[in-house]
XYZ file of C-alpha atoms in Angstrom:
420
model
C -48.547 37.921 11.645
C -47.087 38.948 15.040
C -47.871 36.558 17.759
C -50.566 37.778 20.333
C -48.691 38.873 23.830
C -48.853 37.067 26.705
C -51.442 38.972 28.701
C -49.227 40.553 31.927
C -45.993 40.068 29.967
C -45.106 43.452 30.283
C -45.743 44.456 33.642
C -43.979 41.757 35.240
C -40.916 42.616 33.290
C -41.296 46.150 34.614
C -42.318 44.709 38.130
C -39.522 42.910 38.072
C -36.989 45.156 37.031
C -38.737 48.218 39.102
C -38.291 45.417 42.533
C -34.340 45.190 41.232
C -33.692 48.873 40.855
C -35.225 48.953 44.360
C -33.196 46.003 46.138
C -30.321 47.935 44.084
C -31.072 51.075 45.874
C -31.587 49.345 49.145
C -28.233 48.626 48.757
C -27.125 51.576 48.050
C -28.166 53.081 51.127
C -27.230 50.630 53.172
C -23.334 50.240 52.267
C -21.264 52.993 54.262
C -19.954 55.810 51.881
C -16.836 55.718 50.664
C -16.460 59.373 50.447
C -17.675 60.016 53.730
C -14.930 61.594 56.212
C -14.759 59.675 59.633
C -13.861 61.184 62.917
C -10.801 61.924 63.942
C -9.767 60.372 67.293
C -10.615 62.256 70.193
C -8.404 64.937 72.072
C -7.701 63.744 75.671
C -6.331 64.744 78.776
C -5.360 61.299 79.460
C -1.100 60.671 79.695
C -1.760 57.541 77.617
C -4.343 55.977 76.447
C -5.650 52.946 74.038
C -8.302 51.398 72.901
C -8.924 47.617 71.274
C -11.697 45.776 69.710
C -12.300 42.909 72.128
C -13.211 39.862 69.850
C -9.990 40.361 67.494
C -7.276 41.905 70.448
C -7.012 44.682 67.853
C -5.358 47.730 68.528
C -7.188 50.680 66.927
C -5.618 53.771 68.361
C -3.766 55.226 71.322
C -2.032 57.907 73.027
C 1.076 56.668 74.715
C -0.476 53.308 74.746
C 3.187 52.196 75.108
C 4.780 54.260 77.836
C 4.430 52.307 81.569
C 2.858 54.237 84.277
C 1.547 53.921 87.715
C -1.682 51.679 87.573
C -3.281 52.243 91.111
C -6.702 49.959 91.353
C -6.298 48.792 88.018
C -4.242 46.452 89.420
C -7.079 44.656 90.508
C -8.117 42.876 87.127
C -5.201 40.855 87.225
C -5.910 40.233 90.951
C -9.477 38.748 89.525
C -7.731 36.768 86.823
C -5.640 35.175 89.159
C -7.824 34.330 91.554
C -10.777 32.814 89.165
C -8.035 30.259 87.555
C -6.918 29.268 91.437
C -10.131 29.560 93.225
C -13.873 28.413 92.660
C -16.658 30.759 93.730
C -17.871 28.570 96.382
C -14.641 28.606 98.586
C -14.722 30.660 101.635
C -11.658 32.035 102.230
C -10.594 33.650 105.944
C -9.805 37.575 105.955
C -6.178 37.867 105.883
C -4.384 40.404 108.256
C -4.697 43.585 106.707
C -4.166 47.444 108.115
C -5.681 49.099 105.431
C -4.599 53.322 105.458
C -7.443 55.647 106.472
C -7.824 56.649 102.488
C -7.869 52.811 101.264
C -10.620 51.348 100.163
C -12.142 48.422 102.376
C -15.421 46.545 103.198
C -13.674 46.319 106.816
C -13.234 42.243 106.558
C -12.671 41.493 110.111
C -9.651 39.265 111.292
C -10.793 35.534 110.715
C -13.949 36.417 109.338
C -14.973 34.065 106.233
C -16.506 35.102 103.079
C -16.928 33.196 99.638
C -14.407 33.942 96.495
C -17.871 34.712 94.558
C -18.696 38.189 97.422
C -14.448 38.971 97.650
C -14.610 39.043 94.036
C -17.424 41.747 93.785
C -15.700 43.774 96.675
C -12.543 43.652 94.788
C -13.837 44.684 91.597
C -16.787 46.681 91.998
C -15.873 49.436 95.622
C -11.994 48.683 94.772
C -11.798 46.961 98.014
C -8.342 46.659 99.230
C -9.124 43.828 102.155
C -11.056 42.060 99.780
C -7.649 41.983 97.383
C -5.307 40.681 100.025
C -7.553 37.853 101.582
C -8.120 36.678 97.968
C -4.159 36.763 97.635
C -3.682 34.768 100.339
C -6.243 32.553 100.119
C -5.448 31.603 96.527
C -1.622 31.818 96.891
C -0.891 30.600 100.310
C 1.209 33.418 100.829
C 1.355 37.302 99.176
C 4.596 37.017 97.467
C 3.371 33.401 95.457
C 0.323 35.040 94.150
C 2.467 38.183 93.205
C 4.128 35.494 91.048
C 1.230 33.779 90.047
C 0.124 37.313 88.732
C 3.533 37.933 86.673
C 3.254 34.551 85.637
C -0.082 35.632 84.179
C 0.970 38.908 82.687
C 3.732 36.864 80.369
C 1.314 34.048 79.384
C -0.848 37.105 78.195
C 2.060 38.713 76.279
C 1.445 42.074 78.147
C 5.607 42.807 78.073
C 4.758 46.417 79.430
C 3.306 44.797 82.539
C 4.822 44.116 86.242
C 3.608 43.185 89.551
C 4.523 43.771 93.053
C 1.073 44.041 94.960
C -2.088 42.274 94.692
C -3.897 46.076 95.797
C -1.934 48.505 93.686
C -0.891 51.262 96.334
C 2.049 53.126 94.729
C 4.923 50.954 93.764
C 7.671 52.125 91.056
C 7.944 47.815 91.127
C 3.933 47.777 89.888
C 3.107 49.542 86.259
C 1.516 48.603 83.551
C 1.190 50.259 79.786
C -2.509 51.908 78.666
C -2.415 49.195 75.958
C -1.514 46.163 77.982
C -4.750 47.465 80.400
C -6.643 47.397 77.681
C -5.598 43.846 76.717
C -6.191 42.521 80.757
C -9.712 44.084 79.944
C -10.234 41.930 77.066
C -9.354 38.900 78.894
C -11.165 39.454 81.871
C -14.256 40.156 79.936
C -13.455 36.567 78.823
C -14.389 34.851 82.070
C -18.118 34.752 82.126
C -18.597 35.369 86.565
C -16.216 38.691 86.262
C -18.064 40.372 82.918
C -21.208 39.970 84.686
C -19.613 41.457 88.006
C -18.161 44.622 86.213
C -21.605 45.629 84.808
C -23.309 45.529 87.954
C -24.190 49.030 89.279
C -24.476 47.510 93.062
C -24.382 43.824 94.782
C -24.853 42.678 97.881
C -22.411 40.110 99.649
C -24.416 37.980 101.375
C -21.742 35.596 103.235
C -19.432 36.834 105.722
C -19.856 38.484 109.363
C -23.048 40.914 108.038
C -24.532 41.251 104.920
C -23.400 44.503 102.855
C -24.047 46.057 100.180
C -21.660 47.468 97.495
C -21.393 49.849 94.329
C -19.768 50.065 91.230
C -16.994 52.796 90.977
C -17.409 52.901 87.438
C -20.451 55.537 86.989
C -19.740 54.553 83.167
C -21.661 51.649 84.202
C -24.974 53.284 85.396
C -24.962 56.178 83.288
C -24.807 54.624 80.185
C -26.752 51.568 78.985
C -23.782 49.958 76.880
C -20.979 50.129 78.548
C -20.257 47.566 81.060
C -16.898 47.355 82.499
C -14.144 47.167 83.924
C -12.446 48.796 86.653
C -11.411 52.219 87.872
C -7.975 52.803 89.636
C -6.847 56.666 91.153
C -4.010 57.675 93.736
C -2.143 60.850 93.809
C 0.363 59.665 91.941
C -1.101 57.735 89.521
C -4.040 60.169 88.906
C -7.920 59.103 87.669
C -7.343 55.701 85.581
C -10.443 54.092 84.062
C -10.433 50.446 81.786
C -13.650 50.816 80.214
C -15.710 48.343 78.067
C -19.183 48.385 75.982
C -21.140 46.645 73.667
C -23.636 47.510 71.189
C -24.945 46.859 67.390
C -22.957 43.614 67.319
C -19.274 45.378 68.449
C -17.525 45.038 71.551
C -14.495 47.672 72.034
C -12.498 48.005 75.617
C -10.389 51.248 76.029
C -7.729 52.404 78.826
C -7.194 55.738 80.197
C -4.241 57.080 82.465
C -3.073 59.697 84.254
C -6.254 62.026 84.006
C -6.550 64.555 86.420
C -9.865 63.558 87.399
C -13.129 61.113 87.613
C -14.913 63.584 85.079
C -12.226 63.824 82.897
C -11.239 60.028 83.128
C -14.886 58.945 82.244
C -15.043 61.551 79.375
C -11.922 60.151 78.245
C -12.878 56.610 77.860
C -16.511 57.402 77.026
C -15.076 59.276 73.560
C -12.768 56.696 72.956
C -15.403 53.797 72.751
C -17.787 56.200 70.781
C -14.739 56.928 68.465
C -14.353 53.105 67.786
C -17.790 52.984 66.749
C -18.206 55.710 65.061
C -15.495 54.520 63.111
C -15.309 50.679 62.625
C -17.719 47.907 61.380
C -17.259 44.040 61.017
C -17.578 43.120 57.039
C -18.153 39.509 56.242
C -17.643 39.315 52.412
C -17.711 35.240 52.604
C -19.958 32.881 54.854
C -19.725 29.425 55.156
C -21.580 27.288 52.718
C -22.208 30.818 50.694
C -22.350 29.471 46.540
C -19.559 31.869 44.642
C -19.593 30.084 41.353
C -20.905 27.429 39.327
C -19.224 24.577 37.218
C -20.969 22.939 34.209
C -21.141 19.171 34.201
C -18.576 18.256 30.954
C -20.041 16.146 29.103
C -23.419 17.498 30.263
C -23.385 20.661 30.074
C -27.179 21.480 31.334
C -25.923 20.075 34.620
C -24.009 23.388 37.059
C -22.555 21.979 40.280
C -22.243 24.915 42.908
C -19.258 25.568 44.488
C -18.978 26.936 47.696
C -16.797 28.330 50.509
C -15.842 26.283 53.101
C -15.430 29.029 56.047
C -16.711 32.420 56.789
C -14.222 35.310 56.757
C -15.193 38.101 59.342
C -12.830 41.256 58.962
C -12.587 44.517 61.131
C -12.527 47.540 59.133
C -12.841 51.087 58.796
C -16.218 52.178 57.495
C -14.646 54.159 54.615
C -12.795 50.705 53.834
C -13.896 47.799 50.737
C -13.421 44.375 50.568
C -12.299 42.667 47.376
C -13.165 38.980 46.891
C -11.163 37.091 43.663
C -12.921 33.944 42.900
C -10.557 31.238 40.953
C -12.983 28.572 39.820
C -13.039 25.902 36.751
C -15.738 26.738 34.687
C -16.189 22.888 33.678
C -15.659 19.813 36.225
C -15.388 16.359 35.431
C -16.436 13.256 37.675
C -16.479 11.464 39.536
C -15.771 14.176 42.188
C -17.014 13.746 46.194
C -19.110 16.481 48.134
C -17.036 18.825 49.672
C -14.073 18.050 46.987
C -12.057 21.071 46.928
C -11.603 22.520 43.498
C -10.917 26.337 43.164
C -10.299 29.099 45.914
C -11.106 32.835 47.497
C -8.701 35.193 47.764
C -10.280 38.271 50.160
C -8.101 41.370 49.663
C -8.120 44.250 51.761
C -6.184 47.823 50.588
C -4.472 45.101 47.884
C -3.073 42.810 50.968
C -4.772 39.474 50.657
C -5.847 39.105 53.775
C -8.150 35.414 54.063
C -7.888 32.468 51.224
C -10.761 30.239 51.211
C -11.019 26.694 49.788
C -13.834 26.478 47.138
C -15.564 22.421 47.429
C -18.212 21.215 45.133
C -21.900 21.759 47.487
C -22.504 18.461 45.704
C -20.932 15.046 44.282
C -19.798 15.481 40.873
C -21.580 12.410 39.054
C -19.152 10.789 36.337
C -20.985 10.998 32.561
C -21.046 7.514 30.837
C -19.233 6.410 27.736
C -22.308 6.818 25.704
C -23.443 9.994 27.012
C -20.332 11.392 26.635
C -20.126 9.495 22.798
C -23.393 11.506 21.913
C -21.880 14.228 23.129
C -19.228 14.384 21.754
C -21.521 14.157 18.363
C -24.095 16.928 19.458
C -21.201 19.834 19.742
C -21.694 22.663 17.187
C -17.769 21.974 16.200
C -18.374 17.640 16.120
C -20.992 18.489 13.734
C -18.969 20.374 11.422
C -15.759 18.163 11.578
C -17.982 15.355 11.076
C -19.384 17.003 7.683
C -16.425 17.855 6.230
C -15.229 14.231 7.045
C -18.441 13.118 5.130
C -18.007 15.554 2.208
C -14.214 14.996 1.566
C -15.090 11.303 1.882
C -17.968 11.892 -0.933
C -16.015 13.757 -2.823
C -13.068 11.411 -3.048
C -15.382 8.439 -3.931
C -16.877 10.630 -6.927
C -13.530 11.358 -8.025
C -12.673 7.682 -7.836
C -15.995 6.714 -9.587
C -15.529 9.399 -11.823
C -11.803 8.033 -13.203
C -13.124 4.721 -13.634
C -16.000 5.662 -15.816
C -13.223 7.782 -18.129
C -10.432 4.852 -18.194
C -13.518 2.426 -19.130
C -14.652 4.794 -21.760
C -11.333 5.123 -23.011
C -10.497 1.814 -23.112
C -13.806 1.310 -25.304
C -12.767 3.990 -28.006
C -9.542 2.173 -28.156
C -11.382 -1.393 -28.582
């Protein structure tokens, strides 16, 4: 007779395997295609140009990213970074002597006039303000020439070997250049320093200490016009041309590109705007391993109902191409024996990206490994399908030999009766 079904049997087996197709197809749709074709990079008018990822330092394209130019105003991030690791916000410095051009840039600092590092930071980096960059100079470096040092100094801690100094303003010098992808680097790290990021994305401020209070605006229309970006500094003279280091964030990425040599703010801006929506349009963070994530399980030997999880000890976070996969190779023991410790490493990830292993990740037991007892492991040692066998075929040829030994005596005593 068949057994009666469990009433609802059925339909959760088709719930449930309806609910996986649909998690299935979830996921699906949510991994990037493969076969989809990204964008090529952007056509630009820029001389040279680059653009990084800004949590990473990774270069993801450029134009002449290489070739040193003229850096005009641009100059003035390394100014910043400077002056920040010499200077606290509070300090009021004195306006140095300056005789600033007609065309320069200026918030017209008076002789002796005081303002704090926090407002000469703002007019430095957000009108470009020339007066602003040589009291800061002084101020921080006692004299113009030691912070000019201070700032090379800088540049070779930083690794930017396209990079040199002469000015703490950035009028034309052939002594002052810098390389689209080293800009794009001093972007990164001044976006680093928590005062100066928040500086660069401010459309306006107003300096409150000095002679008067003014107010100032942010060269960088990127800024204003368009809700994620938020940095870093514009630069232009005649020689140089229309020079932008732009930065933005959104969905979780953070990307910093550098422009040179454009022949003009609308150009420059359209430049570095296509670049950053290149770099999303084109990358993603993948994180095929977390931290504490279970990749396999190891059964208990000698108990073999017992699984101890194993589980990576660090999260791997990779940049990559949309149209790119991540392979993870998981060598694990499929049986552990105790006593083991929590956290006892016993098996490894190997993350592999275009075939080039790129991470390798400890694998620890999530628990202690418990060590089985003599008897348990006695019993089970006499439970296993292949003890069982070996220990009836022990029995039997055992058996059998005592039959055939009780088998020969019972003929030599029956013999040895015929022959009585």
């Amino acid at each position: 007779m068949t057994p009666p079904r469990r009433p609802g049997a059925g339909a959760a087996k088709r719930g449930a395997l309806a609910c996986g197709l649909f998690l299935l197809l979830l996921a699906l749709l949510a991994a990037p295609s493969a076969s989809a074709k990204l964008p090529d990079p952007p056509k630009l008018s820029a001389r040279s140009a680059a653009v990084f990822e800004t949590s990473t330092g990774e270069p993801l394209y450029g134009v002449g990213a290489g070739e040193r130019r003229l850096i005009a105003s641009t100059t003035k991030i390394m100014t910043a970074l400077v002056a920040v690791d010499e200077l606290p916000l509070d300090r009021v410095c004195t306006a140095a002597s300056y005789r600033p051009a007609p065309a320069e840039t200026q918030i017209g600092l008076r002789a002796g006039e005081r303002m704090s590092v926090r407002d000469l930071l703002r007019a430095l980096m957000l009108p470009s303000a020339n007066d602003a960059a040589e009291t800061l100079a002084v101020c921080a470096g006692g004299s113009r020439q030691r912070f000019i040092d201070a700032m090379n100094a800088k540049a070779r801690r930083l690794g930017l070997r396209g990079t040199h100094f002469s000015t703490p303003v950035g009028l034309d010098s052939t002594s002052n250049y810098s390389t689209a992808a080293d800009l794009a680097r001093l972007g990164i790290a001044l976006r680093r320093d928590r005062f100066l990021a928040r500086t660069v994305d401010m459309p306006s401020a107003t300096l409150s200490t000095g002679a008067y209070p003014r107010t100032v605006y942010n060269r960088n229309l990127l800024v204003q016009r368009v809700g994620w970006v938020n940095g870093v500094k514009t630069g232009h003279t005649n020689a140089a041309g229309y020079l932008l280091v732009a930065s933005g964030t959104r969905r979780g990425l953070s990307f910093v590109a550098a422009v040179t040599g454009t022949p003009s703010e609308g150009a420059r801006d359209a430049d570095a705007l296509a670049l950053l929506r290149w770099a999303y349009a084109t990358h993603r963070f993948a994180t095929p391993v977390r931290s504490r994530q279970v990749f396999a399980e190891a059964r208990l030997k000698h108990r073999p109902e017992d699984e101890i999880a194993l589980i990576a000890t660090r999260t791997v976070r990779e940049l990559i191409r949309r149209d790119e996969r991540l392979r993870v190779v998981v060598d694990a023991p499929a049986e552990l024996q105790g006593p083991l410790p929590r956290n006892a490493v016993v098996g490894s990830l190997t993350v592999r990206r275009a075939g080039r292993v790129i991470a390798t990740v400890p694998l620890v037991t999530r628990t202690a490994v418990p060590e089985v007892g003599l008897l348990e492991r006695a019993a089970d040692a006499i439970v296993r399908p292949g003890s069982l066998i070996a220990i009836v075929v022990v029995i039997g040829g055992a058996t059998a030999l005592l039959l055939r030994r009780h088998g020969a005596r019972r003929r030599r005593s029956r013999a040895d009766m015929e022959a009585a």
